[in-house]
């Protein structure tokens, strides 16, 4: 199947000032949410959703500066726009520019993970110049290099891993998928996993599918600390779709990702196994905010024993099991589950609670603050028979993370989620449309929805500025996120 591109554009022109994510997402919100009802407190009552505290409400900022369109060559390929700065920019990387997101009120550094490792001496900028699975100039080659580095892309299209998985095994890397020319980077027949500290992944699509020797997550953190996975698309996993397993490595942020269509009856040895997100035993300080799960059977997310997590302003659509806590080990599980929007689909039992303990193996204490969540249509929020201790205050919360009401989160997530919200390919557009239309269903294979994407390869030469690299990358971010 040919995966069509959206109408977004890319530019590597002059740096721009930071733009308020809150104002942009207010502009990007589309339409009105469906009828909402359901409980908002851990007691399970059907009282209307109260207003969040004023301190949790974001405020609007002045309107953004419009993103300039790139110039076009005779072949339609964007050309390089000269970099101009009105003021002198200090050497090094301004990590503060990651504290704003053009498409979301959740920024990459709003969670427990931070980007301070980027500050100071300027990391090396490494260019990916081909779509090969390995070899010089490939993404694998860039990830395998040592030292602090920022990975940028002079190519767009599909990287076919042929059954292998890419692993980030060396620390201190920022993979800036937003720098790729349209249609961006899509990885197929393999996953993208992190096993190193100080890693940022942005603006990538990963679609493993079933042409593999065994089950894998599409995107996974397999033990890295201080990891950010932001604005990526993860579909067609065969174990989970996007998960973290970091018992000795705290501070992980999973934000603004599209997590969908984990294959049901596929290659998993257990048989049917369509799971969204697993926070593995004893993973500490995990932030899961602004994400969309669609057409997965369970784990939206599952927070296993000994974990501490904040699950905030996500949208969960067409699930059999919603958010589950505990299990695996007898250690205490703590969570703040705030402002999420649970939308029923074809496999959702509307009589079942959307938050509960994990089946029968939740043998350790589970303590949670559950509030300001909304359901569509009215569904129970918390399983009253589950061994969950209700808390009156949030036990886990990163500094600076703000919340929206669940219905507002629904609109902002659908507008700004995934690898390239302003340049979505056919599969991402289809999944978001399913959520809006309350349509679609889980799948057993990528072949059920047309097969692996075929995207025309594109190239664009990048001229990396000597100074102001953060501002330069920021402009690409605005280009692929602003709708």
mmCIF file of N, CA, C and O in Angstrom, residues 209-303:
data_model
loop_
_atom_site.group_PDB
_atom_site.id
_atom_site.type_symbol
_atom_site.label_atom_id
_atom_site.label_comp_id
_atom_site.label_asym_id
_atom_site.label_seq_id
_atom_site.Cartn_x
_atom_site.Cartn_y
_atom_site.Cartn_z
ATOM 1 N N UNK A 209 5.369 -4.798 12.548
ATOM 2 C CA UNK A 209 4.575 -5.779 11.835
ATOM 3 C C UNK A 209 4.960 -7.199 12.192
ATOM 4 O O UNK A 209 5.741 -7.456 13.110
ATOM 5 N N UNK A 210 4.423 -8.154 11.430
ATOM 6 C CA UNK A 210 4.564 -9.565 11.801
ATOM 7 C C UNK A 210 5.615 -10.317 10.999
ATOM 8 O O UNK A 210 5.766 -11.533 11.164
ATOM 9 N N UNK A 211 6.356 -9.646 10.141
ATOM 10 C CA UNK A 211 7.399 -10.323 9.369
ATOM 11 C C UNK A 211 8.706 -10.312 10.156
ATOM 12 O O UNK A 211 9.729 -9.768 9.744
ATOM 13 N N UNK A 212 8.642 -10.943 11.326
ATOM 14 C CA UNK A 212 9.748 -10.993 12.274
ATOM 15 C C UNK A 212 9.859 -12.410 12.823
ATOM 16 O O UNK A 212 8.909 -13.201 12.739
ATOM 17 N N UNK A 213 10.986 -12.713 13.455
ATOM 18 C CA UNK A 213 11.177 -14.053 14.014
ATOM 19 C C UNK A 213 10.553 -14.214 15.388
ATOM 20 O O UNK A 213 10.374 -15.333 15.866
ATOM 21 N N UNK A 214 10.215 -13.111 16.052
ATOM 22 C CA UNK A 214 9.622 -13.183 17.378
ATOM 23 C C UNK A 214 9.007 -11.862 17.766
ATOM 24 O O UNK A 214 9.208 -10.841 17.102
ATOM 25 N N UNK A 215 8.237 -11.836 18.860
ATOM 26 C CA UNK A 215 7.522 -10.622 19.236
ATOM 27 C C UNK A 215 8.450 -9.544 19.786
ATOM 28 O O UNK A 215 9.411 -9.833 20.495
ATOM 29 N N UNK A 216 8.154 -8.293 19.468
ATOM 30 C CA UNK A 216 8.897 -7.155 19.999
ATOM 31 C C UNK A 216 7.948 -5.972 20.205
ATOM 32 O O UNK A 216 6.857 -5.930 19.655
ATOM 33 N N UNK A 217 8.405 -5.017 21.017
ATOM 34 C CA UNK A 217 7.742 -3.722 21.094
ATOM 35 C C UNK A 217 8.182 -2.884 19.902
ATOM 36 O O UNK A 217 9.325 -2.973 19.443
ATOM 37 N N UNK A 218 7.300 -2.027 19.431
ATOM 38 C CA UNK A 218 7.691 -1.109 18.369
ATOM 39 C C UNK A 218 8.773 -0.156 18.879
ATOM 40 O O UNK A 218 9.842 -0.026 18.283
ATOM 41 N N UNK A 219 8.494 0.511 19.992
ATOM 42 C CA UNK A 219 9.475 1.379 20.644
ATOM 43 C C UNK A 219 9.547 0.961 22.102
ATOM 44 O O UNK A 219 8.520 0.758 22.750
ATOM 45 N N UNK A 220 10.759 0.824 22.629
ATOM 46 C CA UNK A 220 10.895 0.410 24.014
ATOM 47 C C UNK A 220 12.117 1.013 24.670
ATOM 48 O O UNK A 220 13.145 1.217 24.028
ATOM 49 N N UNK A 221 11.978 1.312 25.953
ATOM 50 C CA UNK A 221 13.135 1.654 26.768
ATOM 51 C C UNK A 221 13.493 0.421 27.572
ATOM 52 O O UNK A 221 12.744 0.000 28.449
ATOM 53 N N UNK A 222 14.657 -0.152 27.282
ATOM 54 C CA UNK A 222 15.047 -1.416 27.896
ATOM 55 C C UNK A 222 16.016 -1.252 29.055
ATOM 56 O O UNK A 222 16.704 -2.200 29.441
ATOM 57 N N UNK A 223 16.100 -0.056 29.632
ATOM 58 C CA UNK A 223 16.969 0.123 30.787
ATOM 59 C C UNK A 223 17.646 1.469 30.860
ATOM 60 O O UNK A 223 18.506 1.687 31.718
ATOM 61 N N UNK A 224 17.285 2.390 29.986
ATOM 62 C CA UNK A 224 17.892 3.713 30.007
ATOM 63 C C UNK A 224 17.272 4.613 31.055
ATOM 64 O O UNK A 224 16.077 4.545 31.351
ATOM 65 N N UNK A 225 18.106 5.475 31.649
ATOM 66 C CA UNK A 225 17.646 6.498 32.589
ATOM 67 C C UNK A 225 17.668 7.848 31.894
ATOM 68 O O UNK A 225 18.488 8.102 31.014
ATOM 69 N N UNK A 226 16.759 8.727 32.315
ATOM 70 C CA UNK A 226 16.651 10.065 31.745
ATOM 71 C C UNK A 226 16.389 9.980 30.239
ATOM 72 O O UNK A 226 17.143 10.497 29.420
ATOM 73 N N UNK A 227 15.288 9.320 29.910
ATOM 74 C CA UNK A 227 14.919 9.049 28.517
ATOM 75 C C UNK A 227 13.619 9.782 28.196
ATOM 76 O O UNK A 227 12.662 9.736 28.967
ATOM 77 N N UNK A 228 13.586 10.452 27.031
ATOM 78 C CA UNK A 228 12.389 11.114 26.527
ATOM 79 C C UNK A 228 12.013 10.480 25.199
ATOM 80 O O UNK A 228 12.829 10.422 24.268
ATOM 81 N N UNK A 229 10.777 9.997 25.097
ATOM 82 C CA UNK A 229 10.213 9.534 23.824
ATOM 83 C C UNK A 229 9.013 10.421 23.552
ATOM 84 O O UNK A 229 7.983 10.319 24.212
ATOM 85 N N UNK A 230 9.166 11.314 22.592
ATOM 86 C CA UNK A 230 8.171 12.371 22.381
ATOM 87 C C UNK A 230 7.795 12.457 20.905
ATOM 88 O O UNK A 230 8.650 12.391 20.023
ATOM 89 N N UNK A 231 6.506 12.618 20.657
ATOM 90 C CA UNK A 231 5.998 12.816 19.303
ATOM 91 C C UNK A 231 6.505 11.752 18.331
ATOM 92 O O UNK A 231 7.022 12.047 17.251
ATOM 93 N N UNK A 232 6.348 10.501 18.737
ATOM 94 C CA UNK A 232 6.633 9.382 17.840
ATOM 95 C C UNK A 232 5.334 8.627 17.566
ATOM 96 O O UNK A 232 4.345 8.769 18.285
ATOM 97 N N UNK A 233 5.337 7.840 16.517
ATOM 98 C CA UNK A 233 4.231 6.945 16.192
ATOM 99 C C UNK A 233 4.725 5.514 16.338
ATOM 100 O O UNK A 233 5.740 5.143 15.738
ATOM 101 N N UNK A 234 4.032 4.713 17.143
ATOM 102 C CA UNK A 234 4.382 3.309 17.341
ATOM 103 C C UNK A 234 3.147 2.465 17.038
ATOM 104 O O UNK A 234 2.131 2.584 17.731
ATOM 105 N N UNK A 235 3.218 1.660 16.000
ATOM 106 C CA UNK A 235 2.105 0.780 15.648
ATOM 107 C C UNK A 235 2.636 -0.601 15.294
ATOM 108 O O UNK A 235 3.824 -0.787 15.031
ATOM 109 N N UNK A 236 1.711 -1.574 15.291
ATOM 110 C CA UNK A 236 1.972 -2.932 14.817
ATOM 111 C C UNK A 236 3.076 -3.626 15.610
ATOM 112 O O UNK A 236 3.826 -4.440 15.072
ATOM 113 N N UNK A 237 3.167 -3.308 16.906
ATOM 114 C CA UNK A 237 4.017 -4.106 17.769
ATOM 115 C C UNK A 237 3.433 -5.494 17.917
ATOM 116 O O UNK A 237 2.250 -5.737 17.629
ATOM 117 N N UNK A 238 4.239 -6.425 18.399
ATOM 118 C CA UNK A 238 3.774 -7.801 18.559
ATOM 119 C C UNK A 238 3.942 -8.299 19.993
ATOM 120 O O UNK A 238 3.735 -9.476 20.273
ATOM 121 N N UNK A 239 4.325 -7.405 20.903
ATOM 122 C CA UNK A 239 4.347 -7.687 22.336
ATOM 123 C C UNK A 239 3.560 -6.558 22.983
ATOM 124 O O UNK A 239 2.355 -6.620 23.109
ATOM 125 N N UNK A 240 4.254 -5.484 23.374
ATOM 126 C CA UNK A 240 3.583 -4.211 23.586
ATOM 127 C C UNK A 240 3.863 -3.325 22.369
ATOM 128 O O UNK A 240 4.591 -3.714 21.452
ATOM 129 N N UNK A 241 3.336 -2.114 22.411
ATOM 130 C CA UNK A 241 3.587 -1.178 21.315
ATOM 131 C C UNK A 241 4.657 -0.172 21.705
ATOM 132 O O UNK A 241 5.608 0.061 20.970
ATOM 133 N N UNK A 242 4.538 0.438 22.887
ATOM 134 C CA UNK A 242 5.565 1.358 23.394
ATOM 135 C C UNK A 242 5.626 1.190 24.900
ATOM 136 O O UNK A 242 4.636 1.447 25.591
ATOM 137 N N UNK A 243 6.774 0.756 25.425
ATOM 138 C CA UNK A 243 6.880 0.420 26.837
ATOM 139 C C UNK A 243 8.211 0.851 27.425
ATOM 140 O O UNK A 243 9.132 1.235 26.703
ATOM 141 N N UNK A 244 8.297 0.764 28.771
ATOM 142 C CA UNK A 244 9.559 1.055 29.444
ATOM 143 C C UNK A 244 9.828 0.002 30.501
ATOM 144 O O UNK A 244 8.926 -0.411 31.240
ATOM 145 N N UNK A 245 11.072 -0.420 30.563
ATOM 146 C CA UNK A 245 11.519 -1.422 31.527
ATOM 147 C C UNK A 245 12.832 -0.916 32.113
ATOM 148 O O UNK A 245 13.906 -1.197 31.592
ATOM 149 N N UNK A 246 12.730 -0.116 33.177
ATOM 150 C CA UNK A 246 13.928 0.556 33.712
ATOM 151 C C UNK A 246 13.958 0.498 35.234
ATOM 152 O O UNK A 246 13.896 1.530 35.908
ATOM 153 N N UNK A 247 14.046 -0.704 35.826
ATOM 154 C CA UNK A 247 13.981 -0.817 37.288
ATOM 155 C C UNK A 247 15.123 -0.128 38.028
ATOM 156 O O UNK A 247 14.947 0.279 39.176
ATOM 157 N N UNK A 248 16.269 -0.005 37.411
ATOM 158 C CA UNK A 248 17.396 0.663 38.057
ATOM 159 C C UNK A 248 17.738 1.982 37.381
ATOM 160 O O UNK A 248 18.833 2.511 37.554
ATOM 161 N N UNK A 249 16.824 2.504 36.593
ATOM 162 C CA UNK A 249 17.098 3.702 35.792
ATOM 163 C C UNK A 249 15.858 4.584 35.780
ATOM 164 O O UNK A 249 14.978 4.410 34.937
ATOM 165 N N UNK A 250 15.765 5.531 36.709
ATOM 166 C CA UNK A 250 14.548 6.343 36.816
ATOM 167 C C UNK A 250 14.479 7.446 35.765
ATOM 168 O O UNK A 250 15.395 7.640 34.971
ATOM 169 N N UNK A 251 13.369 8.153 35.796
ATOM 170 C CA UNK A 251 13.171 9.379 35.019
ATOM 171 C C UNK A 251 12.997 9.084 33.535
ATOM 172 O O UNK A 251 13.903 9.233 32.721
ATOM 173 N N UNK A 252 11.776 8.684 33.187
ATOM 174 C CA UNK A 252 11.420 8.381 31.804
ATOM 175 C C UNK A 252 10.156 9.158 31.465
ATOM 176 O O UNK A 252 9.200 9.174 32.243
ATOM 177 N N UNK A 253 10.158 9.809 30.297
ATOM 178 C CA UNK A 253 8.995 10.560 29.843
ATOM 179 C C UNK A 253 8.528 10.011 28.508
ATOM 180 O O UNK A 253 9.310 9.903 27.558
ATOM 181 N N UNK A 254 7.249 9.656 28.441
ATOM 182 C CA UNK A 254 6.594 9.189 27.222
ATOM 183 C C UNK A 254 5.478 10.177 26.931
ATOM 184 O O UNK A 254 4.467 10.207 27.641
ATOM 185 N N UNK A 255 5.656 11.013 25.903
ATOM 186 C CA UNK A 255 4.732 12.130 25.700
ATOM 187 C C UNK A 255 4.354 12.297 24.233
ATOM 188 O O UNK A 255 5.182 12.142 23.338
ATOM 189 N N UNK A 256 3.082 12.583 24.009
ATOM 190 C CA UNK A 256 2.574 12.995 22.697
ATOM 191 C C UNK A 256 2.772 11.943 21.604
ATOM 192 O O UNK A 256 2.932 12.288 20.423
ATOM 193 N N UNK A 257 2.742 10.673 21.997
ATOM 194 C CA UNK A 257 2.944 9.591 21.032
ATOM 195 C C UNK A 257 1.616 8.966 20.609
ATOM 196 O O UNK A 257 0.675 8.887 21.394
ATOM 197 N N UNK A 258 1.575 8.480 19.367
ATOM 198 C CA UNK A 258 0.449 7.707 18.872
ATOM 199 C C UNK A 258 0.830 6.235 19.022
ATOM 200 O O UNK A 258 1.793 5.770 18.403
ATOM 201 N N UNK A 259 0.068 5.499 19.853
ATOM 202 C CA UNK A 259 0.404 4.130 20.241
ATOM 203 C C UNK A 259 -0.779 3.255 19.857
ATOM 204 O O UNK A 259 -1.802 3.258 20.546
ATOM 205 N N UNK A 260 -0.678 2.521 18.749
ATOM 206 C CA UNK A 260 -1.899 1.947 18.190
ATOM 207 C C UNK A 260 -1.668 0.597 17.534
ATOM 208 O O UNK A 260 -0.558 0.250 17.117
ATOM 209 N N UNK A 261 -2.764 -0.148 17.424
ATOM 210 C CA UNK A 261 -2.869 -1.354 16.604
ATOM 211 C C UNK A 261 -1.787 -2.387 16.907
ATOM 212 O O UNK A 261 -1.179 -2.956 16.007
ATOM 213 N N UNK A 262 -1.534 -2.627 18.200
ATOM 214 C CA UNK A 262 -0.687 -3.775 18.525
ATOM 215 C C UNK A 262 -1.406 -5.027 18.017
ATOM 216 O O UNK A 262 -2.605 -5.214 18.266
ATOM 217 N N UNK A 263 -0.701 -5.863 17.283
ATOM 218 C CA UNK A 263 -1.334 -6.981 16.587
ATOM 219 C C UNK A 263 -1.904 -7.993 17.579
ATOM 220 O O UNK A 263 -1.262 -8.319 18.572
ATOM 221 N N UNK A 264 -3.085 -8.506 17.292
ATOM 222 C CA UNK A 264 -3.796 -9.383 18.223
ATOM 223 C C UNK A 264 -3.343 -10.840 18.028
ATOM 224 O O UNK A 264 -2.517 -11.356 18.771
ATOM 225 N N UNK A 265 -3.887 -11.504 17.046
ATOM 226 C CA UNK A 265 -3.561 -12.910 16.788
ATOM 227 C C UNK A 265 -2.411 -12.932 15.784
ATOM 228 O O UNK A 265 -2.610 -13.011 14.578
ATOM 229 N N UNK A 266 -1.194 -12.863 16.310
ATOM 230 C CA UNK A 266 -0.037 -12.660 15.448
ATOM 231 C C UNK A 266 1.051 -13.665 15.803
ATOM 232 O O UNK A 266 0.789 -14.872 15.873
ATOM 233 N N UNK A 267 2.267 -13.195 16.105
ATOM 234 C CA UNK A 267 3.404 -14.101 16.317
ATOM 235 C C UNK A 267 3.780 -14.256 17.783
ATOM 236 O O UNK A 267 4.793 -14.876 18.095
ATOM 237 N N UNK A 268 2.984 -13.714 18.707
ATOM 238 C CA UNK A 268 3.306 -13.874 20.121
ATOM 239 C C UNK A 268 3.041 -15.319 20.549
ATOM 240 O O UNK A 268 2.000 -15.896 20.200
ATOM 241 N N UNK A 269 3.970 -15.934 21.307
ATOM 242 C CA UNK A 269 3.784 -17.344 21.686
ATOM 243 C C UNK A 269 2.568 -17.584 22.568
ATOM 244 O O UNK A 269 2.079 -18.722 22.644
ATOM 245 N N UNK A 270 2.052 -16.546 23.237
ATOM 246 C CA UNK A 270 0.869 -16.710 24.078
ATOM 247 C C UNK A 270 -0.428 -16.681 23.270
ATOM 248 O O UNK A 270 -1.504 -16.856 23.833
ATOM 249 N N UNK A 271 -0.322 -16.421 21.988
ATOM 250 C CA UNK A 271 -1.533 -16.269 21.187
ATOM 251 C C UNK A 271 -1.956 -14.817 21.146
ATOM 252 O O UNK A 271 -1.123 -13.932 20.957
ATOM 253 N N UNK A 272 -3.237 -14.549 21.321
ATOM 254 C CA UNK A 272 -3.731 -13.176 21.275
ATOM 255 C C UNK A 272 -2.984 -12.317 22.287
ATOM 256 O O UNK A 272 -2.952 -12.637 23.483
ATOM 257 N N UNK A 273 -2.384 -11.234 21.819
ATOM 258 C CA UNK A 273 -1.566 -10.421 22.719
ATOM 259 C C UNK A 273 -1.418 -9.016 22.127
ATOM 260 O O UNK A 273 -0.400 -8.686 21.528
ATOM 261 N N UNK A 274 -2.442 -8.219 22.302
ATOM 262 C CA UNK A 274 -2.438 -6.857 21.769
ATOM 263 C C UNK A 274 -2.394 -5.888 22.936
ATOM 264 O O UNK A 274 -3.398 -5.612 23.578
ATOM 265 N N UNK A 275 -1.199 -5.348 23.226
ATOM 266 C CA UNK A 275 -1.001 -4.541 24.423
ATOM 267 C C UNK A 275 -0.407 -3.173 24.071
ATOM 268 O O UNK A 275 0.472 -3.065 23.226
ATOM 269 N N UNK A 276 -0.889 -2.160 24.764
ATOM 270 C CA UNK A 276 -0.434 -0.800 24.495
ATOM 271 C C UNK A 276 0.899 -0.474 25.128
ATOM 272 O O UNK A 276 1.937 -0.443 24.466
ATOM 273 N N UNK A 277 0.898 -0.229 26.448
ATOM 274 C CA UNK A 277 2.105 0.238 27.131
ATOM 275 C C UNK A 277 2.246 -0.451 28.476
ATOM 276 O O UNK A 277 1.311 -0.465 29.277
ATOM 277 N N UNK A 278 3.448 -0.987 28.725
ATOM 278 C CA UNK A 278 3.777 -1.621 29.991
ATOM 279 C C UNK A 278 4.858 -0.808 30.686
ATOM 280 O O UNK A 278 5.896 -0.508 30.088
ATOM 281 N N UNK A 279 4.612 -0.447 31.934
ATOM 282 C CA UNK A 279 5.647 0.118 32.798
ATOM 283 C C UNK A 279 6.098 -1.010 33.699
ATOM 284 O O UNK A 279 5.383 -1.418 34.609
ATOM 285 N N UNK A 280 7.291 -1.523 33.422
ATOM 286 C CA UNK A 280 7.741 -2.777 34.022
ATOM 287 C C UNK A 280 8.094 -2.600 35.496
ATOM 288 O O UNK A 280 8.312 -1.486 35.979
ATOM 289 N N UNK A 281 8.181 -3.707 36.216
ATOM 290 C CA UNK A 281 8.423 -3.725 37.661
ATOM 291 C C UNK A 281 9.489 -2.725 38.089
ATOM 292 O O UNK A 281 10.579 -2.661 37.516
ATOM 293 N N UNK A 282 9.145 -1.957 39.135
ATOM 294 C CA UNK A 282 10.093 -1.074 39.820
ATOM 295 C C UNK A 282 10.664 0.045 38.949
ATOM 296 O O UNK A 282 11.701 0.610 39.280
ATOM 297 N N UNK A 283 10.009 0.365 37.853
ATOM 298 C CA UNK A 283 10.388 1.545 37.076
ATOM 299 C C UNK A 283 9.898 2.777 37.834
ATOM 300 O O UNK A 283 8.723 2.874 38.194
ATOM 301 N N UNK A 284 10.798 3.722 38.064
ATOM 302 C CA UNK A 284 10.516 4.838 38.967
ATOM 303 C C UNK A 284 10.495 6.160 38.205
ATOM 304 O O UNK A 284 11.282 6.380 37.277
ATOM 305 N N UNK A 285 9.585 7.046 38.617
ATOM 306 C CA UNK A 285 9.487 8.388 38.032
ATOM 307 C C UNK A 285 9.229 8.323 36.532
ATOM 308 O O UNK A 285 9.998 8.827 35.716
ATOM 309 N N UNK A 286 8.116 7.724 36.171
ATOM 310 C CA UNK A 286 7.707 7.618 34.773
ATOM 311 C C UNK A 286 6.563 8.587 34.523
ATOM 312 O O UNK A 286 5.562 8.580 35.250
ATOM 313 N N UNK A 287 6.705 9.418 33.508
ATOM 314 C CA UNK A 287 5.651 10.347 33.096
ATOM 315 C C UNK A 287 5.068 9.873 31.775
ATOM 316 O O UNK A 287 5.801 9.653 30.807
ATOM 317 N N UNK A 288 3.755 9.705 31.729
ATOM 318 C CA UNK A 288 3.057 9.285 30.517
ATOM 319 C C UNK A 288 1.964 10.318 30.273
ATOM 320 O O UNK A 288 0.941 10.321 30.962
ATOM 321 N N UNK A 289 2.171 11.220 29.321
ATOM 322 C CA UNK A 289 1.287 12.375 29.186
ATOM 323 C C UNK A 289 1.076 12.741 27.719
ATOM 324 O O UNK A 289 2.015 12.718 26.916
ATOM 325 N N UNK A 290 -0.172 13.064 27.384
ATOM 326 C CA UNK A 290 -0.487 13.575 26.062
ATOM 327 C C UNK A 290 -0.482 12.544 24.956
ATOM 328 O O UNK A 290 -0.444 12.902 23.779
ATOM 329 N N UNK A 291 -0.558 11.260 25.295
ATOM 330 C CA UNK A 291 -0.496 10.198 24.290
ATOM 331 C C UNK A 291 -1.889 9.751 23.854
ATOM 332 O O UNK A 291 -2.876 9.959 24.559
ATOM 333 N N UNK A 292 -1.946 9.102 22.695
ATOM 334 C CA UNK A 292 -3.167 8.472 22.211
ATOM 335 C C UNK A 292 -2.928 6.984 22.042
ATOM 336 O O UNK A 292 -2.013 6.567 21.332
ATOM 337 N N UNK A 293 -3.764 6.172 22.727
ATOM 338 C CA UNK A 293 -3.796 4.738 22.477
ATOM 339 C C UNK A 293 -5.071 4.426 21.694
ATOM 340 O O UNK A 293 -6.158 4.922 22.034
ATOM 341 N N UNK A 294 -4.958 3.599 20.662
ATOM 342 C CA UNK A 294 -6.138 3.228 19.880
ATOM 343 C C UNK A 294 -5.992 1.799 19.371
ATOM 344 O O UNK A 294 -4.921 1.393 18.908
ATOM 345 N N UNK A 295 -7.063 1.042 19.461
ATOM 346 C CA UNK A 295 -7.143 -0.314 18.908
ATOM 347 C C UNK A 295 -6.110 -1.266 19.504
ATOM 348 O O UNK A 295 -5.542 -2.110 18.799
ATOM 349 N N UNK A 296 -5.840 -1.141 20.804
ATOM 350 C CA UNK A 296 -5.074 -2.141 21.543
ATOM 351 C C UNK A 296 -6.030 -2.791 22.542
ATOM 352 O O UNK A 296 -6.915 -2.129 23.082
ATOM 353 N N UNK A 297 -5.829 -4.069 22.847
ATOM 354 C CA UNK A 297 -6.760 -4.756 23.745
ATOM 355 C C UNK A 297 -6.553 -4.318 25.189
ATOM 356 O O UNK A 297 -7.512 -3.991 25.892
ATOM 357 N N UNK A 298 -5.304 -4.292 25.681
ATOM 358 C CA UNK A 298 -5.052 -3.967 27.078
ATOM 359 C C UNK A 298 -3.863 -3.056 27.262
ATOM 360 O O UNK A 298 -3.200 -2.645 26.325
ATOM 361 N N UNK A 299 -3.637 -2.693 28.568
ATOM 362 C CA UNK A 299 -2.469 -1.923 29.001
ATOM 363 C C UNK A 299 -2.477 -0.491 28.460
ATOM 364 O O UNK A 299 -1.706 -0.135 27.584
ATOM 365 N N UNK A 300 -3.331 0.305 29.074
ATOM 366 C CA UNK A 300 -3.496 1.703 28.669
ATOM 367 C C UNK A 300 -3.295 2.683 29.826
ATOM 368 O O UNK A 300 -4.142 3.518 30.079
ATOM 369 N N UNK A 301 -2.122 2.677 30.457
ATOM 370 C CA UNK A 301 -1.080 1.649 30.426
ATOM 371 C C UNK A 301 -1.296 0.652 31.567
ATOM 372 O O UNK A 301 -2.210 0.795 32.369
ATOM 373 N N UNK A 302 -0.401 -0.344 31.666
ATOM 374 C CA UNK A 302 -0.308 -1.189 32.855
ATOM 375 C C UNK A 302 0.903 -0.736 33.648
ATOM 376 O O UNK A 302 2.013 -0.678 33.141
ATOM 377 N N UNK A 303 0.678 -0.402 34.919
ATOM 378 C CA UNK A 303 1.724 0.073 35.827
ATOM 379 C C UNK A 303 2.012 -1.053 36.809
ATOM 380 O O UNK A 303 1.261 -1.272 37.762
#
